[in-house]
């Protein structure tokens, strides 16, 4: 079997023999859309050396690729259905890598209940370049959007913020010495790095939020940049209290020893938590839905009339706008 | 405006302000599926230096990328709705190239009536690497598939076969001297090269065939290889008469002076015509539908019981299977 044959058989297994992809035996996949639903489409690419390291385990790369796309579906309140994969590799295919890659996809297909609808495999790329289109479904007219936040709404985030940014610093060895010296940091470091490698898209929470949140986004560019996107699309302002931003144990320990890491936490990308807004009278209902989805949510601020983001530091003073810049985290 | 800003604004214009992509302002696009339809998904990648030349006009590259995907939709009988684009470029973006690329997409969006639903732009690729997911709609349960050909059915192709293969040879300067010496060949050469650069996906014909053809495929790997795919999926054999395979004026002139080009015509890829099968009593109806779609169709053979493809040469003798091999054209 040549390299295309190998990868084709791996991918055919991920598609399954039945609809919509029929073992990849046709020119395209055919989906009967779930009744009463809108379909949701998103696409994210990952480039070796840019979005992942060439020696990262290929199963983790595959799962991250799938998960960053699932996170976009979650931000729209959609249930994942399937995906198409573009797999461009250099002139020679590393067969072990290909098998690991497919194993990772199989694992997450099972975890998130979706399957491969199709794709394309090409050689001649300078490095591994991956492109994934994810397809989801949401009740008709119920998709969450960045537009819709209203002055007076509460601002929430799921989970803990900044772990991926700290994980990347740990991976690169650029954490401040004061943190690297913490006795228990070895275990925490692994957890942070794992969080960077393997985001947890908040699929169940996103689905539950449809019909309750007024606007939503997934945190990929960094908390402040992504909240800024909601402000922009919703034509509103926000006041965020840094002291309310939820941290993991590792994050709390890190900022305790190196408070300058706060800026990384607020602006670091790759969290793939959800940020969303909701009317204050949704608070109890949201708490119940989040509990059911098994995800913590934290109220971190309020939507205001106007434009732009104000961040209140731990000491109650406003953080200067320059402190976090306009661009957010650039992971391109 | 930085390079990401430039390309973002170009792509936002291709998406339009309204549904489903809302100017690319959200995490994902939301589509209300057309009533009574199945949705069809396909994805093709193109790599600079492999599927196109680095100095090919970028608007033609964009249009070819879109069209090869539309050809897959046509093979399923689907009407194009929209697409998602993955655009990976080297560390530096050639801004003129990006503008040309978007201009090409805009032109074909207008021609084929679809729009951009979303995508991703990343830098750090060794060369330009493109990935496109196309979405179409077909009446519920009416999608054409490779499976479904029945012994006794006629085998048809649309348009003329082999032009793209001859165009590529012309572009590479590898046409036989006997052809290159033909006095009128300059004009014909341009037409062949244009056909290689800019396939004509048979969208209207494909849509018309749904409900009439028993199986269909688009000719991307080469006529014989793709007919072989129908045989394989439909569990049948075919007998093809080479003398019935339709040629353009250029193709006819080329094989007249260099008969060895017949093999290139039968096995060359990138034609993006449709090959399909239909019951003999559909013949009149098919002729009328093809006429309405403005595309010639030619009957080139018949479906048989058994397995595999037999090709009858112009002199009535069977072409040995070795003459065209098992793999078809490899354009990876």
CSV table of C-alpha atoms in Angstrom, one decimal, chain B residues 2-323:
chain,number,residue,atom,x,y,z
B,2,UNK,CA,-1.4,44.5,8.3
B,3,UNK,CA,-1.5,41.5,5.9
B,4,UNK,CA,-4.2,39.7,8.0
B,5,UNK,CA,-6.3,42.8,8.0
B,6,UNK,CA,-6.0,43.1,4.2
B,7,UNK,CA,-7.0,39.6,3.5
B,8,UNK,CA,-9.7,39.7,6.2
B,9,UNK,CA,-11.4,42.6,4.6
B,10,UNK,CA,-11.1,41.0,1.1
B,11,UNK,CA,-12.7,37.8,2.5
B,12,UNK,CA,-15.4,39.7,4.4
B,13,UNK,CA,-16.5,41.2,1.1
B,14,UNK,CA,-16.8,37.8,-0.4
B,15,UNK,CA,-18.9,36.6,2.6
B,16,UNK,CA,-21.3,39.6,2.5
B,17,UNK,CA,-22.9,41.3,5.5
B,18,UNK,CA,-26.0,39.0,5.8
B,19,UNK,CA,-26.6,35.3,6.6
B,20,UNK,CA,-25.0,32.8,6.8
B,21,UNK,CA,-21.6,34.4,7.4
B,22,UNK,CA,-22.6,37.9,8.6
B,23,UNK,CA,-19.3,39.5,7.3
B,24,UNK,CA,-17.3,36.8,9.1
B,25,UNK,CA,-18.0,38.6,12.4
B,26,UNK,CA,-18.9,35.4,14.3
B,27,UNK,CA,-17.2,32.2,15.2
B,28,UNK,CA,-19.0,30.3,12.6
B,29,UNK,CA,-21.6,30.7,9.8
B,30,UNK,CA,-25.3,29.7,10.3
B,31,UNK,CA,-27.3,28.3,7.5
B,32,UNK,CA,-31.0,27.5,7.3
B,33,UNK,CA,-30.9,24.5,5.0
B,34,UNK,CA,-33.1,24.8,2.0
B,35,UNK,CA,-36.4,23.0,2.6
B,36,UNK,CA,-36.7,19.4,1.2
B,37,UNK,CA,-33.0,19.2,0.5
B,38,UNK,CA,-30.0,17.1,1.6
B,39,UNK,CA,-26.7,19.0,2.0
B,40,UNK,CA,-23.6,17.9,0.1
B,41,UNK,CA,-20.1,18.5,1.3
B,42,UNK,CA,-16.7,18.2,-0.4
B,43,UNK,CA,-13.2,19.4,0.1
B,44,UNK,CA,-10.2,19.7,-2.2
B,45,UNK,CA,-6.8,21.1,-1.5
B,46,UNK,CA,-4.2,22.7,-3.9
B,47,UNK,CA,-0.5,23.1,-3.2
B,48,UNK,CA,1.7,25.6,-5.0
B,49,UNK,CA,4.3,23.7,-7.1
B,50,UNK,CA,2.1,20.6,-7.1
B,51,UNK,CA,-1.4,21.5,-8.3
B,52,UNK,CA,-0.5,24.8,-9.8
B,53,UNK,CA,2.6,26.7,-10.7
B,54,UNK,CA,3.9,29.5,-8.4
B,55,UNK,CA,3.6,32.0,-11.2
B,56,UNK,CA,0.2,31.0,-12.4
B,57,UNK,CA,-2.2,34.0,-12.2
B,58,UNK,CA,-3.7,34.0,-8.7
B,59,UNK,CA,-7.2,34.7,-9.9
B,60,UNK,CA,-7.1,31.6,-12.1
B,61,UNK,CA,-5.7,29.5,-9.2
B,62,UNK,CA,-8.6,30.7,-7.0
B,63,UNK,CA,-11.2,29.9,-9.7
B,64,UNK,CA,-9.7,26.5,-10.3
B,65,UNK,CA,-9.8,25.7,-6.6
B,66,UNK,CA,-13.4,26.7,-6.4
B,67,UNK,CA,-14.3,24.9,-9.7
B,68,UNK,CA,-12.7,21.6,-8.8
B,69,UNK,CA,-14.9,21.5,-5.7
B,70,UNK,CA,-18.0,22.6,-7.7
B,71,UNK,CA,-17.3,19.8,-10.0
B,72,UNK,CA,-17.6,17.4,-7.1
B,73,UNK,CA,-20.9,18.9,-6.2
B,74,UNK,CA,-22.0,18.6,-9.8
B,75,UNK,CA,-21.1,14.9,-9.7
B,76,UNK,CA,-23.6,14.5,-6.9
B,77,UNK,CA,-26.3,16.5,-8.6
B,78,UNK,CA,-26.1,19.4,-6.1
B,79,UNK,CA,-26.6,23.1,-6.5
B,80,UNK,CA,-23.7,25.1,-5.0
B,81,UNK,CA,-24.6,27.2,-1.9
B,82,UNK,CA,-21.4,28.3,-0.3
B,83,UNK,CA,-17.8,27.5,0.7
B,84,UNK,CA,-15.2,27.8,3.4
B,85,UNK,CA,-11.6,28.7,2.5
B,86,UNK,CA,-8.3,27.8,4.1
B,87,UNK,CA,-5.6,30.1,3.0
B,88,UNK,CA,-2.0,29.3,4.2
B,89,UNK,CA,0.8,31.5,2.9
B,90,UNK,CA,4.5,31.8,3.6
B,91,UNK,CA,5.8,34.2,6.2
B,92,UNK,CA,5.3,37.1,3.8
B,93,UNK,CA,2.0,37.7,2.1
B,94,UNK,CA,2.2,38.8,-1.5
B,95,UNK,CA,-0.6,41.5,-1.3
B,96,UNK,CA,-1.1,41.7,-5.1
B,97,UNK,CA,-1.5,37.9,-5.2
B,98,UNK,CA,-4.1,38.1,-2.4
B,99,UNK,CA,-6.1,40.7,-4.2
B,100,UNK,CA,-6.0,38.8,-7.5
B,101,UNK,CA,-7.0,35.6,-5.6
B,102,UNK,CA,-10.0,37.3,-4.1
B,103,UNK,CA,-10.9,38.9,-7.4
B,104,UNK,CA,-11.0,35.4,-9.0
B,105,UNK,CA,-13.2,34.1,-6.2
B,106,UNK,CA,-15.6,37.1,-6.6
B,107,UNK,CA,-15.9,36.4,-10.3
B,108,UNK,CA,-16.8,32.8,-9.9
B,109,UNK,CA,-19.1,33.4,-6.9
B,110,UNK,CA,-21.1,35.6,-9.3
B,111,UNK,CA,-20.9,33.0,-12.1
B,112,UNK,CA,-22.0,30.0,-10.0
B,113,UNK,CA,-24.2,31.8,-7.4
B,114,UNK,CA,-22.5,30.9,-4.2
B,115,UNK,CA,-20.8,32.9,-1.4
B,116,UNK,CA,-18.1,32.6,1.2
B,117,UNK,CA,-19.3,31.1,4.5
B,118,UNK,CA,-16.0,31.3,6.4
B,119,UNK,CA,-12.5,30.1,6.6
B,120,UNK,CA,-9.1,30.7,8.1
B,121,UNK,CA,-5.9,32.5,7.1
B,122,UNK,CA,-2.6,31.4,8.5
B,123,UNK,CA,1.0,32.3,7.7
B,124,UNK,CA,4.1,30.1,8.2
B,125,UNK,CA,3.4,27.7,5.3
B,126,UNK,CA,6.4,27.0,3.1
B,127,UNK,CA,4.3,27.9,0.0
B,128,UNK,CA,0.7,28.8,-0.8
B,129,UNK,CA,-1.5,26.0,0.3
B,130,UNK,CA,-5.2,26.2,-0.3
B,131,UNK,CA,-8.1,24.2,1.1
B,132,UNK,CA,-11.7,24.7,0.1
B,133,UNK,CA,-14.9,23.1,1.5
B,134,UNK,CA,-17.9,23.5,-0.8
B,135,UNK,CA,-21.5,23.0,0.4
B,136,UNK,CA,-24.3,22.3,-2.0
B,137,UNK,CA,-28.0,21.2,-1.8
B,138,UNK,CA,-29.8,18.4,-3.7
B,139,UNK,CA,-33.4,17.2,-3.4
B,140,UNK,CA,-33.9,14.8,-0.5
B,141,UNK,CA,-32.7,11.4,-1.4
B,142,UNK,CA,-31.8,12.5,-5.0
B,143,UNK,CA,-28.0,12.8,-4.7
B,144,UNK,CA,-26.1,11.0,-7.5
B,145,UNK,CA,-23.6,8.5,-6.3
B,146,UNK,CA,-20.9,6.4,-7.9
B,147,UNK,CA,-22.9,3.4,-6.8
B,148,UNK,CA,-26.1,2.6,-8.8
B,149,UNK,CA,-24.9,1.7,-12.3
B,150,UNK,CA,-26.8,-1.4,-13.6
B,151,UNK,CA,-25.8,-3.9,-16.3
B,152,UNK,CA,-27.4,-2.7,-19.5
B,153,UNK,CA,-27.1,1.1,-18.7
B,154,UNK,CA,-25.4,3.4,-21.1
B,155,UNK,CA,-22.2,5.1,-20.2
B,156,UNK,CA,-22.0,8.9,-21.0
B,157,UNK,CA,-19.5,11.7,-20.7
B,158,UNK,CA,-20.1,15.4,-21.0
B,159,UNK,CA,-18.1,17.9,-23.2
B,160,UNK,CA,-14.8,16.8,-24.6
B,161,UNK,CA,-12.2,14.6,-23.0
B,162,UNK,CA,-8.5,15.1,-22.6
B,163,UNK,CA,-8.2,18.8,-23.2
B,164,UNK,CA,-6.7,19.5,-19.8
B,165,UNK,CA,-4.1,16.7,-20.2
B,166,UNK,CA,-3.1,18.2,-23.6
B,167,UNK,CA,-3.1,21.7,-22.1
B,168,UNK,CA,-0.7,20.6,-19.4
B,169,UNK,CA,1.6,19.0,-22.0
B,170,UNK,CA,1.4,22.2,-24.0
B,171,UNK,CA,2.3,24.2,-20.9
B,172,UNK,CA,5.2,22.0,-20.0
B,173,UNK,CA,6.4,21.9,-23.7
B,174,UNK,CA,6.1,18.1,-23.8
B,175,UNK,CA,3.7,17.8,-26.7
B,176,UNK,CA,5.1,15.6,-29.5
B,177,UNK,CA,7.0,17.6,-32.2
B,178,UNK,CA,4.4,16.5,-34.8
B,179,UNK,CA,1.8,18.4,-32.9
B,180,UNK,CA,3.8,21.4,-32.0
B,181,UNK,CA,4.6,21.8,-35.7
B,182,UNK,CA,0.9,22.1,-36.8
B,183,UNK,CA,0.5,25.6,-38.3
B,184,UNK,CA,-2.7,26.6,-36.5
B,185,UNK,CA,-1.6,25.1,-33.2
B,186,UNK,CA,-0.9,28.4,-31.4
B,187,UNK,CA,-4.6,29.3,-31.0
B,188,UNK,CA,-5.5,25.7,-30.1
B,189,UNK,CA,-2.7,25.6,-27.6
B,190,UNK,CA,-4.0,28.6,-25.7
B,191,UNK,CA,-7.5,27.1,-25.6
B,192,UNK,CA,-6.1,23.8,-24.2
B,193,UNK,CA,-3.9,25.6,-21.6
B,194,UNK,CA,-7.0,27.7,-20.6
B,195,UNK,CA,-8.9,24.5,-20.2
B,196,UNK,CA,-6.2,23.1,-17.8
B,197,UNK,CA,-6.2,26.4,-15.8
B,198,UNK,CA,-9.9,26.9,-15.7
B,199,UNK,CA,-12.1,23.8,-15.7
B,200,UNK,CA,-15.8,24.2,-16.4
B,201,UNK,CA,-17.7,22.3,-13.7
B,202,UNK,CA,-20.9,20.9,-15.2
B,203,UNK,CA,-23.1,22.3,-12.4
B,204,UNK,CA,-26.3,22.7,-14.5
B,205,UNK,CA,-25.9,19.3,-16.1
B,206,UNK,CA,-25.2,17.6,-12.7
B,207,UNK,CA,-28.3,19.2,-11.2
B,208,UNK,CA,-30.4,18.1,-14.2
B,209,UNK,CA,-29.1,14.5,-14.0
B,210,UNK,CA,-30.3,13.9,-10.5
B,211,UNK,CA,-33.2,11.5,-10.8
B,212,UNK,CA,-32.1,10.4,-14.3
B,213,UNK,CA,-28.6,9.1,-14.1
B,214,UNK,CA,-28.0,5.8,-12.2
B,215,UNK,CA,-24.4,6.7,-11.2
B,216,UNK,CA,-22.1,9.7,-11.7
B,217,UNK,CA,-18.6,10.9,-11.1
B,218,UNK,CA,-16.5,13.9,-12.2
B,219,UNK,CA,-13.5,13.2,-14.2
B,220,UNK,CA,-10.5,14.3,-12.1
B,221,UNK,CA,-8.3,11.3,-12.0
B,222,UNK,CA,-8.7,10.5,-15.7
B,223,UNK,CA,-11.6,9.1,-17.7
B,224,UNK,CA,-10.6,5.4,-17.4
B,225,UNK,CA,-9.7,5.6,-13.7
B,226,UNK,CA,-12.9,7.4,-12.9
B,227,UNK,CA,-15.1,5.0,-14.8
B,228,UNK,CA,-13.2,2.3,-12.9
B,229,UNK,CA,-14.4,4.0,-9.7
B,230,UNK,CA,-18.0,3.7,-10.8
B,231,UNK,CA,-17.5,0.0,-11.6
B,232,UNK,CA,-16.0,-0.6,-8.2
B,233,UNK,CA,-18.7,1.2,-6.3
B,234,UNK,CA,-21.5,-0.2,-8.4
B,235,UNK,CA,-20.1,-3.7,-8.5
B,236,UNK,CA,-20.2,-3.9,-12.3
B,237,UNK,CA,-18.1,-3.9,-15.4
B,238,UNK,CA,-18.0,-1.5,-18.4
B,239,UNK,CA,-17.1,-1.7,-22.1
B,240,UNK,CA,-15.9,1.6,-23.4
B,241,UNK,CA,-15.4,2.4,-27.1
B,242,UNK,CA,-12.4,4.7,-27.5
B,243,UNK,CA,-13.8,5.8,-30.9
B,244,UNK,CA,-16.9,7.3,-29.2
B,245,UNK,CA,-14.9,9.3,-26.7
B,246,UNK,CA,-15.6,13.0,-27.6
B,247,UNK,CA,-12.7,15.2,-28.5
B,248,UNK,CA,-12.5,19.0,-29.1
B,249,UNK,CA,-11.2,20.3,-32.4
B,250,UNK,CA,-7.8,20.7,-30.7
B,251,UNK,CA,-7.8,17.2,-29.4
B,252,UNK,CA,-8.8,15.8,-32.7
B,253,UNK,CA,-6.1,17.6,-34.5
B,254,UNK,CA,-3.5,16.5,-31.9
B,255,UNK,CA,-4.4,12.8,-32.1
B,256,UNK,CA,-4.5,13.0,-35.9
B,257,UNK,CA,-0.8,14.0,-35.9
B,258,UNK,CA,0.3,12.0,-32.9
B,259,UNK,CA,-2.0,9.0,-32.3
B,260,UNK,CA,0.0,8.1,-29.2
B,261,UNK,CA,-1.8,11.0,-27.4
B,262,UNK,CA,-4.9,8.9,-27.2
B,263,UNK,CA,-3.5,7.3,-24.1
B,264,UNK,CA,-3.1,10.8,-22.5
B,265,UNK,CA,-6.6,11.6,-23.4
B,266,UNK,CA,-8.1,8.5,-21.9
B,267,UNK,CA,-6.0,8.6,-18.7
B,268,UNK,CA,-5.2,12.3,-18.2
B,269,UNK,CA,-6.7,14.0,-15.2
B,270,UNK,CA,-8.2,17.4,-14.6
B,271,UNK,CA,-11.0,17.3,-17.2
B,272,UNK,CA,-13.8,18.0,-14.7
B,273,UNK,CA,-16.4,16.7,-17.1
B,274,UNK,CA,-19.1,14.4,-15.8
B,275,UNK,CA,-19.1,10.7,-16.5
B,276,UNK,CA,-22.4,9.0,-15.8
B,277,UNK,CA,-24.6,6.0,-16.4
B,278,UNK,CA,-28.3,5.8,-17.2
B,279,UNK,CA,-30.9,3.3,-18.2
B,280,UNK,CA,-31.2,3.1,-22.0
B,281,UNK,CA,-34.8,4.4,-21.9
B,282,UNK,CA,-33.5,7.6,-20.4
B,283,UNK,CA,-31.7,8.5,-23.6
B,284,UNK,CA,-34.1,10.9,-25.1
B,285,UNK,CA,-34.8,12.6,-21.8
B,286,UNK,CA,-31.0,13.0,-21.2
B,287,UNK,CA,-30.5,14.5,-24.6
B,288,UNK,CA,-33.1,17.1,-23.8
B,289,UNK,CA,-31.7,17.8,-20.4
B,290,UNK,CA,-28.2,18.2,-21.7
B,291,UNK,CA,-29.4,20.5,-24.4
B,292,UNK,CA,-31.1,22.6,-21.8
B,293,UNK,CA,-28.0,22.7,-19.7
B,294,UNK,CA,-26.0,23.8,-22.8
B,295,UNK,CA,-23.6,20.8,-22.6
B,296,UNK,CA,-23.0,18.1,-25.1
B,297,UNK,CA,-23.2,14.5,-23.9
B,298,UNK,CA,-21.8,11.5,-25.7
B,299,UNK,CA,-22.6,7.8,-25.2
B,300,UNK,CA,-19.2,6.0,-25.0
B,301,UNK,CA,-20.1,2.5,-23.8
B,302,UNK,CA,-22.2,0.2,-21.8
B,303,UNK,CA,-22.4,-1.2,-18.3
B,304,UNK,CA,-21.9,-5.0,-18.1
B,305,UNK,CA,-22.2,-7.6,-15.4
B,306,UNK,CA,-18.8,-8.5,-13.8
B,307,UNK,CA,-16.0,-6.3,-12.8
B,308,UNK,CA,-13.5,-4.0,-14.4
B,309,UNK,CA,-13.2,-1.9,-17.5
B,310,UNK,CA,-12.7,-3.1,-21.1
B,311,UNK,CA,-11.7,-0.5,-23.7
B,312,UNK,CA,-12.3,-1.2,-27.4
B,313,UNK,CA,-9.7,0.6,-29.5
B,314,UNK,CA,-10.6,2.3,-32.8
B,315,UNK,CA,-9.7,-0.8,-34.7
B,316,UNK,CA,-12.2,-2.9,-32.8
B,317,UNK,CA,-9.6,-4.8,-30.7
B,318,UNK,CA,-9.6,-4.6,-26.9
B,319,UNK,CA,-6.9,-2.4,-25.4
B,320,UNK,CA,-4.8,-4.4,-23.1
B,321,UNK,CA,-5.4,-3.5,-19.4
B,322,UNK,CA,-1.7,-2.8,-19.0
B,323,UNK,CA,-2.0,0.1,-21.5
